[in-house]
Amino acid sequence: MSANRNEPGSPDDKLPIRMLHDRVLVRQDAGEGERRSGGGILIPATAAVGKRLAWAEVVAVGQNVRTVEPGDRVLYDPEDRAEVEVRGTAYVLMRERDLHAVAADRFEGSEDSTGLYL
């Protein structure tokens, strides 16, 4: 398995970068600006109440990363990030320990898994 562990055929499978140690490279979800509440009220991006975590997709991981893999959706703090641009696309670089959660989609249907709870 390569240290980059990218899925063949994905748009990021030819990234000219190899992640080291416990580093994770993620691509932010597009909807980081305005959002809608459960009741349908539009909340502008400037109306930040408290600390809000963000979702991103894992693009590449270092050889010492154990809990996530490329394609996973992860929850992280957008204030604790280092941004990098590779081939015109913005990514966020962080340590595995800075991730708060992994979306449970990958774990559903796995009978031997204990499951994840957010």
JSON list of C-alpha atoms in Angstrom, two decimals:
[
{"chain": "A", "resi": 1, "resn": "MET", "atom": "CA", "xyz": [0.00, 0.00, 0.00]},
{"chain": "A", "resi": 2, "resn": "SER", "atom": "CA", "xyz": [1.43, 3.40, -0.89]},
{"chain": "A", "resi": 3, "resn": "ALA", "atom": "CA", "xyz": [1.93, 6.07, 1.75]},
{"chain": "A", "resi": 4, "resn": "ASN", "atom": "CA", "xyz": [-0.56, 8.24, -0.11]},
{"chain": "A", "resi": 5, "resn": "ARG", "atom": "CA", "xyz": [-3.24, 5.51, -0.25]},
{"chain": "A", "resi": 6, "resn": "ASN", "atom": "CA", "xyz": [-5.36, 7.32, -2.87]},
{"chain": "A", "resi": 7, "resn": "GLU", "atom": "CA", "xyz": [-8.05, 5.37, -4.66]},
{"chain": "A", "resi": 8, "resn": "PRO", "atom": "CA", "xyz": [-7.23, 4.73, -8.36]},
{"chain": "A", "resi": 9, "resn": "GLY", "atom": "CA", "xyz": [-9.40, 6.75, -10.70]},
{"chain": "A", "resi": 10, "resn": "SER", "atom": "CA", "xyz": [-10.20, 9.46, -8.16]},
{"chain": "A", "resi": 11, "resn": "PRO", "atom": "CA", "xyz": [-9.51, 13.07, -9.16]},
{"chain": "A", "resi": 12, "resn": "ASP", "atom": "CA", "xyz": [-6.74, 13.19, -6.56]},
{"chain": "A", "resi": 13, "resn": "ASP", "atom": "CA", "xyz": [-4.95, 9.95, -7.50]},
{"chain": "A", "resi": 14, "resn": "LYS", "atom": "CA", "xyz": [-2.08, 11.79, -9.19]},
{"chain": "A", "resi": 15, "resn": "LEU", "atom": "CA", "xyz": [-1.37, 14.43, -6.54]},
{"chain": "A", "resi": 16, "resn": "PRO", "atom": "CA", "xyz": [2.30, 15.45, -6.66]},
{"chain": "A", "resi": 17, "resn": "ILE", "atom": "CA", "xyz": [2.51, 15.17, -2.89]},
{"chain": "A", "resi": 18, "resn": "ARG", "atom": "CA", "xyz": [3.10, 12.31, -0.45]},
{"chain": "A", "resi": 19, "resn": "MET", "atom": "CA", "xyz": [1.80, 12.65, 3.07]},
{"chain": "A", "resi": 20, "resn": "LEU", "atom": "CA", "xyz": [4.20, 11.85, 5.90]},
{"chain": "A", "resi": 21, "resn": "HIS", "atom": "CA", "xyz": [3.75, 10.32, 9.36]},
{"chain": "A", "resi": 22, "resn": "ASP", "atom": "CA", "xyz": [0.33, 11.15, 10.90]},
{"chain": "A", "resi": 23, "resn": "ARG", "atom": "CA", "xyz": [-0.67, 13.87, 8.44]},
{"chain": "A", "resi": 24, "resn": "VAL", "atom": "CA", "xyz": [-4.06, 13.98, 6.73]},
{"chain": "A", "resi": 25, "resn": "LEU", "atom": "CA", "xyz": [-4.90, 16.05, 3.63]},
{"chain": "A", "resi": 26, "resn": "VAL", "atom": "CA", "xyz": [-8.58, 16.98, 3.28]},
{"chain": "A", "resi": 27, "resn": "ARG", "atom": "CA", "xyz": [-10.74, 18.93, 0.85]},
{"chain": "A", "resi": 28, "resn": "GLN", "atom": "CA", "xyz": [-13.32, 21.16, 2.50]},
{"chain": "A", "resi": 29, "resn": "ASP", "atom": "CA", "xyz": [-16.99, 20.69, 1.70]},
{"chain": "A", "resi": 30, "resn": "ALA", "atom": "CA", "xyz": [-18.34, 23.47, -0.50]},
{"chain": "A", "resi": 31, "resn": "GLY", "atom": "CA", "xyz": [-21.10, 24.66, 1.86]},
{"chain": "A", "resi": 32, "resn": "GLU", "atom": "CA", "xyz": [-18.92, 26.50, 4.38]},
{"chain": "A", "resi": 33, "resn": "GLY", "atom": "CA", "xyz": [-20.68, 29.86, 3.90]},
{"chain": "A", "resi": 34, "resn": "GLU", "atom": "CA", "xyz": [-24.40, 30.42, 4.32]},
{"chain": "A", "resi": 35, "resn": "ARG", "atom": "CA", "xyz": [-26.49, 27.58, 5.70]},
{"chain": "A", "resi": 36, "resn": "ARG", "atom": "CA", "xyz": [-30.12, 26.86, 6.56]},
{"chain": "A", "resi": 37, "resn": "SER", "atom": "CA", "xyz": [-31.47, 25.97, 9.97]},
{"chain": "A", "resi": 38, "resn": "GLY", "atom": "CA", "xyz": [-33.76, 22.98, 10.49]},
{"chain": "A", "resi": 39, "resn": "GLY", "atom": "CA", "xyz": [-36.70, 25.37, 10.24]},
{"chain": "A", "resi": 40, "resn": "GLY", "atom": "CA", "xyz": [-35.55, 26.78, 6.89]},
{"chain": "A", "resi": 41, "resn": "ILE", "atom": "CA", "xyz": [-34.11, 30.07, 8.16]},
{"chain": "A", "resi": 42, "resn": "LEU", "atom": "CA", "xyz": [-31.11, 31.28, 6.13]},
{"chain": "A", "resi": 43, "resn": "ILE", "atom": "CA", "xyz": [-28.09, 31.86, 8.42]},
{"chain": "A", "resi": 44, "resn": "PRO", "atom": "CA", "xyz": [-25.35, 34.05, 6.85]},
{"chain": "A", "resi": 45, "resn": "ALA", "atom": "CA", "xyz": [-21.70, 32.99, 7.14]},
{"chain": "A", "resi": 46, "resn": "THR", "atom": "CA", "xyz": [-20.96, 36.07, 9.28]},
{"chain": "A", "resi": 47, "resn": "ALA", "atom": "CA", "xyz": [-23.45, 34.99, 11.97]},
{"chain": "A", "resi": 48, "resn": "ALA", "atom": "CA", "xyz": [-21.14, 32.61, 13.78]},
{"chain": "A", "resi": 49, "resn": "VAL", "atom": "CA", "xyz": [-22.44, 31.51, 17.15]},
{"chain": "A", "resi": 50, "resn": "GLY", "atom": "CA", "xyz": [-19.84, 29.72, 19.23]},
{"chain": "A", "resi": 51, "resn": "LYS", "atom": "CA", "xyz": [-17.31, 27.36, 17.73]},
{"chain": "A", "resi": 52, "resn": "ARG", "atom": "CA", "xyz": [-18.56, 25.58, 14.61]},
{"chain": "A", "resi": 53, "resn": "LEU", "atom": "CA", "xyz": [-16.84, 22.45, 13.28]},
{"chain": "A", "resi": 54, "resn": "ALA", "atom": "CA", "xyz": [-16.74, 21.67, 9.55]},
{"chain": "A", "resi": 55, "resn": "TRP", "atom": "CA", "xyz": [-16.92, 18.55, 7.36]},
{"chain": "A", "resi": 56, "resn": "ALA", "atom": "CA", "xyz": [-14.29, 17.62, 4.78]},
{"chain": "A", "resi": 57, "resn": "GLU", "atom": "CA", "xyz": [-13.31, 14.67, 2.58]},
{"chain": "A", "resi": 58, "resn": "VAL", "atom": "CA", "xyz": [-10.01, 12.89, 3.20]},
{"chain": "A", "resi": 59, "resn": "VAL", "atom": "CA", "xyz": [-7.85, 13.01, 0.07]},
{"chain": "A", "resi": 60, "resn": "ALA", "atom": "CA", "xyz": [-4.54, 11.50, 1.25]},
{"chain": "A", "resi": 61, "resn": "VAL", "atom": "CA", "xyz": [-3.04, 10.13, 4.45]},
{"chain": "A", "resi": 62, "resn": "GLY", "atom": "CA", "xyz": [0.44, 9.45, 5.81]},
{"chain": "A", "resi": 63, "resn": "GLN", "atom": "CA", "xyz": [1.75, 5.97, 6.58]},
{"chain": "A", "resi": 64, "resn": "ASN", "atom": "CA", "xyz": [1.09, 6.27, 10.34]},
{"chain": "A", "resi": 65, "resn": "VAL", "atom": "CA", "xyz": [-2.59, 7.25, 10.03]},
{"chain": "A", "resi": 66, "resn": "ARG", "atom": "CA", "xyz": [-4.73, 4.43, 11.46]},
{"chain": "A", "resi": 67, "resn": "THR", "atom": "CA", "xyz": [-8.34, 5.62, 11.74]},
{"chain": "A", "resi": 68, "resn": "VAL", "atom": "CA", "xyz": [-9.18, 7.28, 8.41]},
{"chain": "A", "resi": 69, "resn": "GLU", "atom": "CA", "xyz": [-8.61, 6.55, 4.75]},
{"chain": "A", "resi": 70, "resn": "PRO", "atom": "CA", "xyz": [-9.10, 8.49, 1.51]},
{"chain": "A", "resi": 71, "resn": "GLY", "atom": "CA", "xyz": [-12.77, 9.03, 0.76]},
{"chain": "A", "resi": 72, "resn": "ASP", "atom": "CA", "xyz": [-13.85, 9.28, 4.42]},
{"chain": "A", "resi": 73, "resn": "ARG", "atom": "CA", "xyz": [-15.79, 12.34, 5.61]},
{"chain": "A", "resi": 74, "resn": "VAL", "atom": "CA", "xyz": [-14.28, 13.84, 8.73]},
{"chain": "A", "resi": 75, "resn": "LEU", "atom": "CA", "xyz": [-15.20, 16.56, 11.20]},
{"chain": "A", "resi": 76, "resn": "TYR", "atom": "CA", "xyz": [-12.53, 19.12, 12.11]},
{"chain": "A", "resi": 77, "resn": "ASP", "atom": "CA", "xyz": [-12.09, 22.61, 13.54]},
{"chain": "A", "resi": 78, "resn": "PRO", "atom": "CA", "xyz": [-11.63, 25.07, 10.64]},
{"chain": "A", "resi": 79, "resn": "GLU", "atom": "CA", "xyz": [-9.77, 27.48, 12.92]},
{"chain": "A", "resi": 80, "resn": "ASP", "atom": "CA", "xyz": [-6.97, 24.95, 13.56]},
{"chain": "A", "resi": 81, "resn": "ARG", "atom": "CA", "xyz": [-5.85, 24.37, 10.00]},
{"chain": "A", "resi": 82, "resn": "ALA", "atom": "CA", "xyz": [-2.99, 24.85, 7.57]},
{"chain": "A", "resi": 83, "resn": "GLU", "atom": "CA", "xyz": [-4.13, 25.46, 4.01]},
{"chain": "A", "resi": 84, "resn": "VAL", "atom": "CA", "xyz": [-2.14, 24.42, 0.94]},
{"chain": "A", "resi": 85, "resn": "GLU", "atom": "CA", "xyz": [-2.87, 24.74, -2.77]},
{"chain": "A", "resi": 86, "resn": "VAL", "atom": "CA", "xyz": [-1.95, 21.83, -5.03]},
{"chain": "A", "resi": 87, "resn": "ARG", "atom": "CA", "xyz": [-2.57, 22.15, -8.78]},
{"chain": "A", "resi": 88, "resn": "GLY", "atom": "CA", "xyz": [-4.98, 25.02, -8.22]},
{"chain": "A", "resi": 89, "resn": "THR", "atom": "CA", "xyz": [-7.12, 23.21, -5.64]},
{"chain": "A", "resi": 90, "resn": "ALA", "atom": "CA", "xyz": [-7.18, 24.30, -1.99]},
{"chain": "A", "resi": 91, "resn": "TYR", "atom": "CA", "xyz": [-6.66, 21.60, 0.65]},
{"chain": "A", "resi": 92, "resn": "VAL", "atom": "CA", "xyz": [-6.30, 21.57, 4.43]},
{"chain": "A", "resi": 93, "resn": "LEU", "atom": "CA", "xyz": [-3.38, 19.77, 6.05]},
{"chain": "A", "resi": 94, "resn": "MET", "atom": "CA", "xyz": [-3.63, 18.53, 9.63]},
{"chain": "A", "resi": 95, "resn": "ARG", "atom": "CA", "xyz": [-2.55, 15.82, 12.04]},
{"chain": "A", "resi": 96, "resn": "GLU", "atom": "CA", "xyz": [-4.79, 12.80, 12.54]},
{"chain": "A", "resi": 97, "resn": "ARG", "atom": "CA", "xyz": [-5.26, 13.73, 16.21]},
{"chain": "A", "resi": 98, "resn": "ASP", "atom": "CA", "xyz": [-6.85, 17.06, 15.14]},
{"chain": "A", "resi": 99, "resn": "LEU", "atom": "CA", "xyz": [-9.83, 15.24, 13.60]},
{"chain": "A", "resi": 100, "resn": "HIS", "atom": "CA", "xyz": [-12.89, 15.14, 15.83]},
{"chain": "A", "resi": 101, "resn": "ALA", "atom": "CA", "xyz": [-14.99, 12.42, 14.14]},
{"chain": "A", "resi": 102, "resn": "VAL", "atom": "CA", "xyz": [-15.39, 10.20, 11.09]},
{"chain": "A", "resi": 103, "resn": "ALA", "atom": "CA", "xyz": [-18.79, 9.87, 9.38]},
{"chain": "A", "resi": 104, "resn": "ALA", "atom": "CA", "xyz": [-20.17, 6.39, 10.05]},
{"chain": "A", "resi": 105, "resn": "ASP", "atom": "CA", "xyz": [-21.12, 5.61, 6.40]},
{"chain": "A", "resi": 106, "resn": "ARG", "atom": "CA", "xyz": [-18.11, 3.32, 5.99]},
{"chain": "A", "resi": 107, "resn": "PHE", "atom": "CA", "xyz": [-19.02, 1.33, 9.11]},
{"chain": "A", "resi": 108, "resn": "GLU", "atom": "CA", "xyz": [-22.71, 0.65, 8.40]},
{"chain": "A", "resi": 109, "resn": "GLY", "atom": "CA", "xyz": [-23.41, -2.93, 7.47]},
{"chain": "A", "resi": 110, "resn": "SER", "atom": "CA", "xyz": [-20.20, -4.23, 8.96]},
{"chain": "A", "resi": 111, "resn": "GLU", "atom": "CA", "xyz": [-21.32, -6.99, 11.30]},
{"chain": "A", "resi": 112, "resn": "ASP", "atom": "CA", "xyz": [-18.02, -7.29, 13.16]},
{"chain": "A", "resi": 113, "resn": "SER", "atom": "CA", "xyz": [-17.72, -3.54, 13.77]},
{"chain": "A", "resi": 114, "resn": "THR", "atom": "CA", "xyz": [-18.60, -1.97, 17.09]},
{"chain": "A", "resi": 115, "resn": "GLY", "atom": "CA", "xyz": [-19.79, 1.19, 15.30]},
{"chain": "A", "resi": 116, "resn": "LEU", "atom": "CA", "xyz": [-19.13, 4.86, 15.86]},
{"chain": "A", "resi": 117, "resn": "TYR", "atom": "CA", "xyz": [-21.30, 7.34, 17.68]},
{"chain": "A", "resi": 118, "resn": "LEU", "atom": "CA", "xyz": [-21.03, 11.10, 17.25]}
]
